[in-house]
Each structure stands twice: as C-alpha cells, then as structure tokens.
C-alpha cells in the first residue's frame, strides 16, 4: 500500500479537509457492514426493518432488530482508523468528519463535532412529537417504549429509508465538502444518497478526492487518488504522511 504521489504533493499545504466514513471504518471494531458477503442486508430486509412504514406496521420487530444491533455495538471500541482521523483533525485548521455510521465511535475516538448523517443508534426520539427523552428507553418484555411527553411510540434516532437527513447536519457536511481542498472517502460503498452526493460537491469545488477502501466502489472512478487497503492501515498511513510533511 502506498500514498498517491499527487496527494503527497498536496499534503504539506492543505488547510481544509473533509472526511466521509462508512461502515467499513467500523468493521475492524466488530460492527458489521451492510453490503458485501457478510453484510447485514444479505440476512435482513431493509424494507421490513428500516423504514417508517415497517415501524408503524410492526414496531416490536423493528425494536427487536435495533436491540440486537445495540447489543452488537455494546462493547465495541474505536480502532486505529477512528483514532487516526481524530488526530488528523488536530493537524488541519479546517476539518470536518462526516459519518454515515450510527455507532458513535468517531465521537468516542475524540473527533470533536462529527456530523452523524444517519443519526445515532444509542439515542431515541418520539415518532409523534420528535422529543428526545434519553437513551435509557428500550424494548421491555416485548413492549415498545412510549414517549413520556405525548404517549407516542419511541424509536431509535437513526435515519430510515425514505426519510430526510437532518437538514442542519447535512448542511454542515455540504458546506465542508464545498470548501475543502481534500475530501477523503473511507470505508463506504458510496451507494446511499444523498450522502454519496458529497464527493461530487467536493469535486465540483475543486477538491482532491481520495478513496480508502480495500475494494473498488461506485465512486472509485471519480477519485483522484486511491489507497486500496483496510481503513486501519490506510488512515494511519495518511496521518503519518501529514505528520511528516507538515
Ligand atoms: P456498506 O456496507 O454499503 O459498504 C461498506 C464498505 O466498506 C464497502 O465498500 C467495503 O469494501 C468497505 N470495507 C469493508 N471492510 C473495510 C475495512 N476494513 N476498511 C475499509 N473499508 C472496508 O456501508 P456504507 O457505505 O456505510 O444507511 O452504507 C451506507 C448506508 O447504507 C449506511 O449508513 C446504512 C446502509 O443502509 C442507513 O442505515 C440509513
């Protein structure tokens, strides 16, 4: 694995960086990805588990699925890719970490104020009034928790298929993509929109697009440089290059 020469030329003077991550970055922490041979969407149907319609039809099943995923994520810890991204943030004057992951691992690794485009699986909100009553509410004896304010159904605070992204958070991500000089795509298949629009926004603004992924993706052909490796190799190498060259 090597750092593209064009990126090495850019690294000493880059002042603005935006990094967008996906499930591949948490894979080595033990969080399953969605696509690929062992991906969650190979075993489960998103239309039955990750949409408002599915939730209103059968909230218990949807809660069971999220309880299962919360359990999977209970003991996971940030890996060297999350940590390297948090350190990279301290080296660049203007830096934004944008993630599609709902596991909260970037925050835990020390990223200051990451954009969580698809929400956070540890939080809840009310499907009716939108209130966030806290993370302690869970499925108890098969009963879906109710909102203490309005009695509506509580749900995990993740973005489901067919739902809009949180507009203020997406706005932060879009502005960062527009103004950055380097846009890094790490561990994402790049097939879910509107998240996948961000590298195009960055490219239109003149940014260098770097992909870090062991496999080719839908977005590879638009990348200016590629590190074909796992995130725990590629991101620490990128960090080392920045540390040496700045
Ligand atoms: P995917 O599961 O679609 O893609 C995971 C990507 O990670 C693939 O491109 C893999 O090649 C790559 N990968 C696997 N192991 C890796 C490693 N160790 N290091 C680096 N890369 C690795 O996950 P996302 O792109 O995050 O949405 O999926 C996007 C969205 O689709 C998710 O946020 C979720 C899902 O439906 C919602 O829940 C709304």
Short mmCIF file of C-alpha atoms and ligand atoms in Angstrom, two decimals:
data_model
loop_
_atom_site.label_atom_id
_atom_site.label_comp_id
_atom_site.label_asym_id
_atom_site.label_seq_id
_atom_site.Cartn_x
_atom_site.Cartn_y
_atom_site.Cartn_z
CA UNK A 1 0.00 0.00 0.00
CA UNK A 2 1.34 3.43 -0.89
CA UNK A 3 0.15 7.02 -0.65
CA UNK A 4 -0.54 8.50 -4.12
CA UNK A 5 2.29 10.85 -5.18
CA UNK A 6 -0.18 13.62 -6.07
CA UNK A 7 -1.53 13.52 -2.52
CA UNK A 8 1.99 13.74 -1.06
CA UNK A 9 2.46 16.96 -3.03
CA UNK A 10 -0.78 18.35 -1.66
CA UNK A 11 -0.43 17.27 1.99
CA UNK A 12 2.07 19.94 3.18
CA UNK A 13 -0.20 22.84 2.24
CA UNK A 14 -3.76 21.56 2.69
CA UNK A 15 -5.78 23.76 5.05
CA UNK A 16 -9.24 22.32 4.63
CA UNK A 17 -10.16 18.63 4.80
CA UNK A 18 -13.49 16.82 4.86
CA UNK A 19 -13.60 13.10 5.61
CA UNK A 20 -16.68 10.96 4.99
CA UNK A 21 -16.79 7.50 6.53
CA UNK A 22 -18.98 4.44 6.20
CA UNK A 23 -19.43 1.04 7.77
CA UNK A 24 -16.04 -0.24 6.57
CA UNK A 25 -14.29 2.04 9.07
CA UNK A 26 -16.05 0.33 11.98
CA UNK A 27 -15.79 -3.17 10.51
CA UNK A 28 -12.48 -3.80 12.24
CA UNK A 29 -14.05 -2.78 15.56
CA UNK A 30 -16.51 -5.64 15.05
CA UNK A 31 -19.51 -3.70 13.70
CA UNK A 32 -20.98 -5.49 10.65
CA UNK A 33 -21.17 -3.66 7.32
CA UNK A 34 -24.42 -3.53 5.28
CA UNK A 35 -23.31 -4.81 1.89
CA UNK A 36 -20.77 -7.44 0.86
CA UNK A 37 -20.78 -11.15 1.65
CA UNK A 38 -21.37 -10.87 5.41
CA UNK A 39 -23.33 -7.61 5.22
CA UNK A 40 -26.48 -7.07 7.29
CA UNK A 41 -28.59 -6.51 4.16
CA UNK A 42 -27.69 -10.04 3.00
CA UNK A 43 -29.50 -11.51 6.04
CA UNK A 44 -32.16 -8.89 6.77
CA UNK A 45 -34.59 -6.96 4.58
CA UNK A 46 -34.26 -3.19 4.96
CA UNK A 47 -37.87 -2.61 3.87
CA UNK A 48 -39.04 -4.74 6.85
CA UNK A 49 -36.73 -3.14 9.40
CA UNK A 50 -35.56 0.29 8.40
CA UNK A 51 -38.50 2.39 7.22
CA UNK A 52 -41.30 4.33 8.92
CA UNK A 53 -43.86 2.08 7.21
CA UNK A 54 -42.18 -1.02 8.69
CA UNK A 55 -42.08 0.62 12.11
CA UNK A 56 -45.75 1.62 12.09
CA UNK A 57 -46.72 -1.85 10.81
CA UNK A 58 -44.70 -3.76 13.38
CA UNK A 59 -42.84 -1.60 15.91
CA UNK A 60 -41.92 -4.61 18.07
CA UNK A 61 -39.95 -6.32 15.27
CA UNK A 62 -38.17 -3.09 14.39
CA UNK A 63 -37.28 -2.54 18.06
CA UNK A 64 -36.01 -6.13 18.32
CA UNK A 65 -33.71 -5.56 15.35
CA UNK A 66 -32.33 -2.36 16.86
CA UNK A 67 -31.96 -4.01 20.29
CA UNK A 68 -29.92 -6.73 18.56
CA UNK A 69 -27.74 -4.15 16.84
CA UNK A 70 -27.36 -2.11 20.03
CA UNK A 71 -26.20 -5.29 21.78
CA UNK A 72 -23.68 -5.94 18.96
CA UNK A 73 -22.32 -2.44 19.49
CA UNK A 74 -22.31 -2.51 23.28
CA UNK A 75 -18.69 -3.48 23.73
CA UNK A 76 -17.14 -2.16 20.54
CA UNK A 77 -14.29 0.34 20.76
CA UNK A 78 -12.79 2.79 18.26
CA UNK A 79 -9.99 1.29 16.15
CA UNK A 80 -6.79 2.84 14.81
CA UNK A 81 -8.64 4.36 11.84
CA UNK A 82 -11.09 6.27 14.09
CA UNK A 83 -8.17 7.39 16.29
CA UNK A 84 -6.03 8.48 13.32
CA UNK A 85 -8.92 10.57 11.95
CA UNK A 86 -9.34 12.27 15.33
CA UNK A 87 -5.62 13.08 15.35
CA UNK A 88 -5.64 14.31 11.75
CA UNK A 89 -8.31 16.80 12.83
CA UNK A 90 -5.77 18.44 15.19
CA UNK A 91 -3.28 18.99 12.33
CA UNK A 92 -5.59 20.75 9.87
CA UNK A 93 -7.10 24.22 10.54
CA UNK A 94 -10.44 23.41 8.91
CA UNK A 95 -11.55 19.81 9.30
CA UNK A 96 -14.92 18.09 9.34
CA UNK A 97 -15.63 14.43 9.95
CA UNK A 98 -18.87 13.30 8.32
CA UNK A 99 -20.06 9.78 9.02
CA UNK A 100 -22.87 7.55 7.83
CA UNK A 101 -22.22 5.30 10.83
CA UNK A 102 -24.63 5.29 13.74
CA UNK A 103 -22.28 3.65 16.26
CA UNK A 104 -20.86 6.85 17.82
CA UNK A 105 -17.27 5.54 17.53
CA UNK A 106 -15.85 8.72 15.95
CA UNK A 107 -17.02 10.78 18.92
CA UNK A 108 -15.61 8.17 21.29
CA UNK A 109 -12.28 8.32 19.42
CA UNK A 110 -12.10 12.07 20.02
CA UNK A 111 -13.47 13.64 16.83
CA UNK A 112 -14.73 16.97 18.15
CA UNK A 113 -18.07 17.51 16.48
CA UNK A 114 -18.68 14.89 13.81
CA UNK A 115 -21.69 15.11 11.50
CA UNK A 116 -23.74 11.95 12.03
CA UNK A 117 -25.68 11.94 8.76
CA UNK A 118 -27.71 8.83 9.58
CA UNK A 119 -28.22 9.53 13.27
CA UNK A 120 -27.02 7.64 16.33
CA UNK A 121 -28.28 4.21 17.33
CA UNK A 122 -27.78 4.88 21.05
CA UNK A 123 -30.32 7.71 21.08
CA UNK A 124 -34.14 7.66 20.85
CA UNK A 125 -36.81 10.09 19.80
CA UNK A 126 -40.60 10.09 19.64
CA UNK A 127 -42.12 9.21 16.26
CA UNK A 128 -45.08 11.54 17.02
CA UNK A 129 -43.69 14.67 18.68
CA UNK A 130 -39.96 14.31 17.95
CA UNK A 131 -38.90 14.72 21.59
CA UNK A 132 -35.65 13.04 22.72
CA UNK A 133 -36.47 11.52 26.13
CA UNK A 134 -32.99 9.99 26.67
CA UNK A 135 -31.20 6.82 25.72
CA UNK A 136 -32.35 4.66 28.64
CA UNK A 137 -35.66 3.73 27.00
CA UNK A 138 -35.67 0.25 25.45
CA UNK A 139 -37.92 -2.66 24.49
CA UNK A 140 -39.13 -4.12 27.84
CA UNK A 141 -40.74 -7.60 27.76
CA UNK A 142 -41.63 -7.05 24.10
CA UNK A 143 -43.33 -3.70 24.83
CA UNK A 144 -42.32 -0.72 22.71
CA UNK A 145 -41.38 2.25 24.93
CA UNK A 146 -43.71 5.26 24.90
CA UNK A 147 -42.92 8.95 24.90
CA UNK A 148 -43.18 10.42 28.44
CA UNK A 149 -44.48 13.72 26.96
CA UNK A 150 -47.14 12.64 24.45
CA UNK A 151 -47.52 8.85 24.74
CA UNK A 152 -46.36 8.32 21.12
CA UNK A 153 -44.07 5.49 20.09
CA UNK A 154 -40.39 5.98 20.81
CA UNK A 155 -37.91 4.87 18.16
CA UNK A 156 -34.15 4.73 17.66
CA UNK A 157 -32.72 8.01 16.33
CA UNK A 158 -31.45 6.66 13.06
CA UNK A 159 -32.43 7.75 9.58
CA UNK A 160 -34.60 5.19 7.82
CA UNK A 161 -35.06 4.62 4.10
CA UNK A 162 -37.41 7.23 2.67
CA UNK A 163 -36.65 9.73 5.47
CA UNK A 164 -34.89 13.06 5.07
CA UNK A 165 -31.45 13.51 6.58
CA UNK A 166 -31.25 16.00 9.45
CA UNK A 167 -31.10 19.19 7.34
CA UNK A 168 -28.79 21.25 9.57
CA UNK A 169 -26.29 18.38 9.77
CA UNK A 170 -26.42 17.74 6.03
CA UNK A 171 -25.94 21.47 5.51
CA UNK A 172 -22.75 21.42 7.61
CA UNK A 173 -21.48 18.47 5.56
CA UNK A 174 -22.31 20.15 2.24
CA UNK A 175 -20.60 23.40 3.21
CA UNK A 176 -17.48 21.50 4.30
CA UNK A 177 -17.48 19.47 1.07
CA UNK A 178 -17.81 22.68 -0.96
CA UNK A 179 -14.89 24.48 0.65
CA UNK A 180 -12.43 21.60 1.27
CA UNK A 181 -9.22 21.02 -0.69
CA UNK A 182 -9.06 17.33 0.20
CA UNK A 183 -12.10 15.05 0.50
CA UNK A 184 -11.46 11.58 1.92
CA UNK A 185 -13.94 8.74 1.41
CA UNK A 186 -13.19 5.89 3.78
CA UNK A 187 -14.95 2.55 4.12
CA UNK A 188 -18.11 3.38 2.20
CA UNK A 189 -19.69 1.72 -0.82
CA UNK A 190 -21.00 5.15 -1.86
CA UNK A 191 -24.37 3.88 -2.99
CA UNK A 192 -26.65 5.62 -0.49
CA UNK A 193 -27.82 9.11 -1.36
CA UNK A 194 -27.74 11.95 -0.50
CA UNK A 195 -24.54 11.06 1.41
CA UNK A 196 -22.99 9.89 -1.87
CA UNK A 197 -23.54 13.36 -3.37
CA UNK A 198 -20.91 14.90 -1.07
CA UNK A 199 -17.80 13.75 -3.02
CA UNK A 200 -19.38 15.24 -6.16
CA UNK A 201 -19.96 18.53 -4.35
CA UNK A 202 -16.31 18.45 -3.26
CA UNK A 203 -15.06 17.62 -6.75
CA UNK A 204 -17.09 20.42 -8.30
CA UNK A 205 -15.44 22.77 -5.81
CA UNK A 206 -12.00 21.61 -6.99
CA UNK A 207 -11.10 19.23 -4.13
CA UNK A 208 -8.76 16.26 -4.48
CA UNK A 209 -10.82 13.11 -3.84
CA UNK A 210 -9.06 10.28 -2.01
CA UNK A 211 -10.66 6.87 -1.53
CA UNK A 212 -9.53 4.47 1.19
CA UNK A 213 -11.18 1.09 0.67
CA UNK A 214 -9.89 -2.47 0.08
CA UNK A 215 -12.41 -2.84 -2.76
CA UNK A 216 -13.46 -0.88 -5.79
CA UNK A 217 -16.68 1.12 -5.29
CA UNK A 218 -19.21 3.10 -7.30
CA UNK A 219 -17.16 6.20 -6.53
CA UNK A 220 -13.68 4.85 -7.33
CA UNK A 221 -13.73 6.18 -10.88
CA UNK A 222 -14.20 9.74 -9.61
CA UNK A 223 -11.29 9.54 -7.15
CA UNK A 224 -8.05 11.40 -7.84
CA UNK A 225 -6.12 9.03 -5.61
CA UNK A 226 -6.84 5.63 -4.10
CA UNK A 227 -5.40 3.76 -1.14
CA UNK A 228 -6.51 0.17 -1.67
CA UNK A 229 -6.33 -1.02 1.92
CA UNK A 230 -8.30 -1.59 5.07
CA UNK A 231 -9.08 1.58 7.00
CA UNK A 232 -6.79 0.60 9.91
CA UNK A 233 -3.84 0.60 7.51
CA UNK A 234 -4.80 3.39 5.12
CA UNK A 235 -5.91 6.07 7.58
CA UNK A 236 -2.89 5.77 9.94
CA UNK A 237 -0.62 5.94 6.83
CA UNK A 238 -2.37 9.09 5.68
CA UNK A 239 -1.90 10.55 9.16
CA UNK A 240 1.84 9.65 9.14
CA UNK A 241 2.25 11.34 5.77
CA UNK A 242 0.59 14.50 7.11
CA UNK A 243 2.77 14.45 10.25
CA UNK A 244 5.99 14.02 8.27
CA UNK A 245 5.20 16.55 5.61
CA UNK A 246 3.83 19.41 7.72
P1 LIG B 1 -21.66 -0.61 3.07
O1 LIG B 1 -21.85 -1.87 3.83
O2 LIG B 1 -22.55 -0.33 1.92
O3 LIG B 1 -20.18 -0.57 2.50
C1 LIG B 1 -19.07 -0.86 3.31
C2 LIG B 1 -17.81 -0.50 2.54
O4 LIG B 1 -16.72 -0.72 3.40
C3 LIG B 1 -17.55 -1.37 1.29
O5 LIG B 1 -17.18 -0.54 0.20
C4 LIG B 1 -16.37 -2.26 1.70
O6 LIG B 1 -15.49 -2.55 0.61
C5 LIG B 1 -15.68 -1.37 2.72
N1 LIG B 1 -14.89 -2.08 3.73
C6 LIG B 1 -15.09 -3.31 4.27
N2 LIG B 1 -14.16 -3.57 5.20
C7 LIG B 1 -13.35 -2.48 5.26
C8 LIG B 1 -12.21 -2.11 6.04
N3 LIG B 1 -11.71 -2.93 6.95
N4 LIG B 1 -11.65 -0.90 5.84
C9 LIG B 1 -12.18 -0.05 4.91
N5 LIG B 1 -13.25 -0.33 4.15
C10 LIG B 1 -13.83 -1.52 4.32
O7 LIG B 1 -21.67 0.57 4.15
P2 LIG B 1 -21.96 2.12 3.94
O8 LIG B 1 -21.32 2.63 2.70
O9 LIG B 1 -21.62 2.78 5.20
O10 LIG B 1 -27.79 3.54 5.94
O11 LIG B 1 -23.54 2.11 3.75
C11 LIG B 1 -24.20 3.33 3.65
C12 LIG B 1 -25.53 3.24 4.33
O12 LIG B 1 -26.26 2.10 3.84
C13 LIG B 1 -25.49 3.02 5.82
O13 LIG B 1 -25.25 4.20 6.54
C14 LIG B 1 -26.86 2.47 6.08
C15 LIG B 1 -26.97 1.49 4.95
O14 LIG B 1 -28.25 1.16 4.54
C16 LIG B 1 -28.78 3.70 6.80
O15 LIG B 1 -28.95 2.95 7.75
C17 LIG B 1 -29.65 4.87 6.51
#
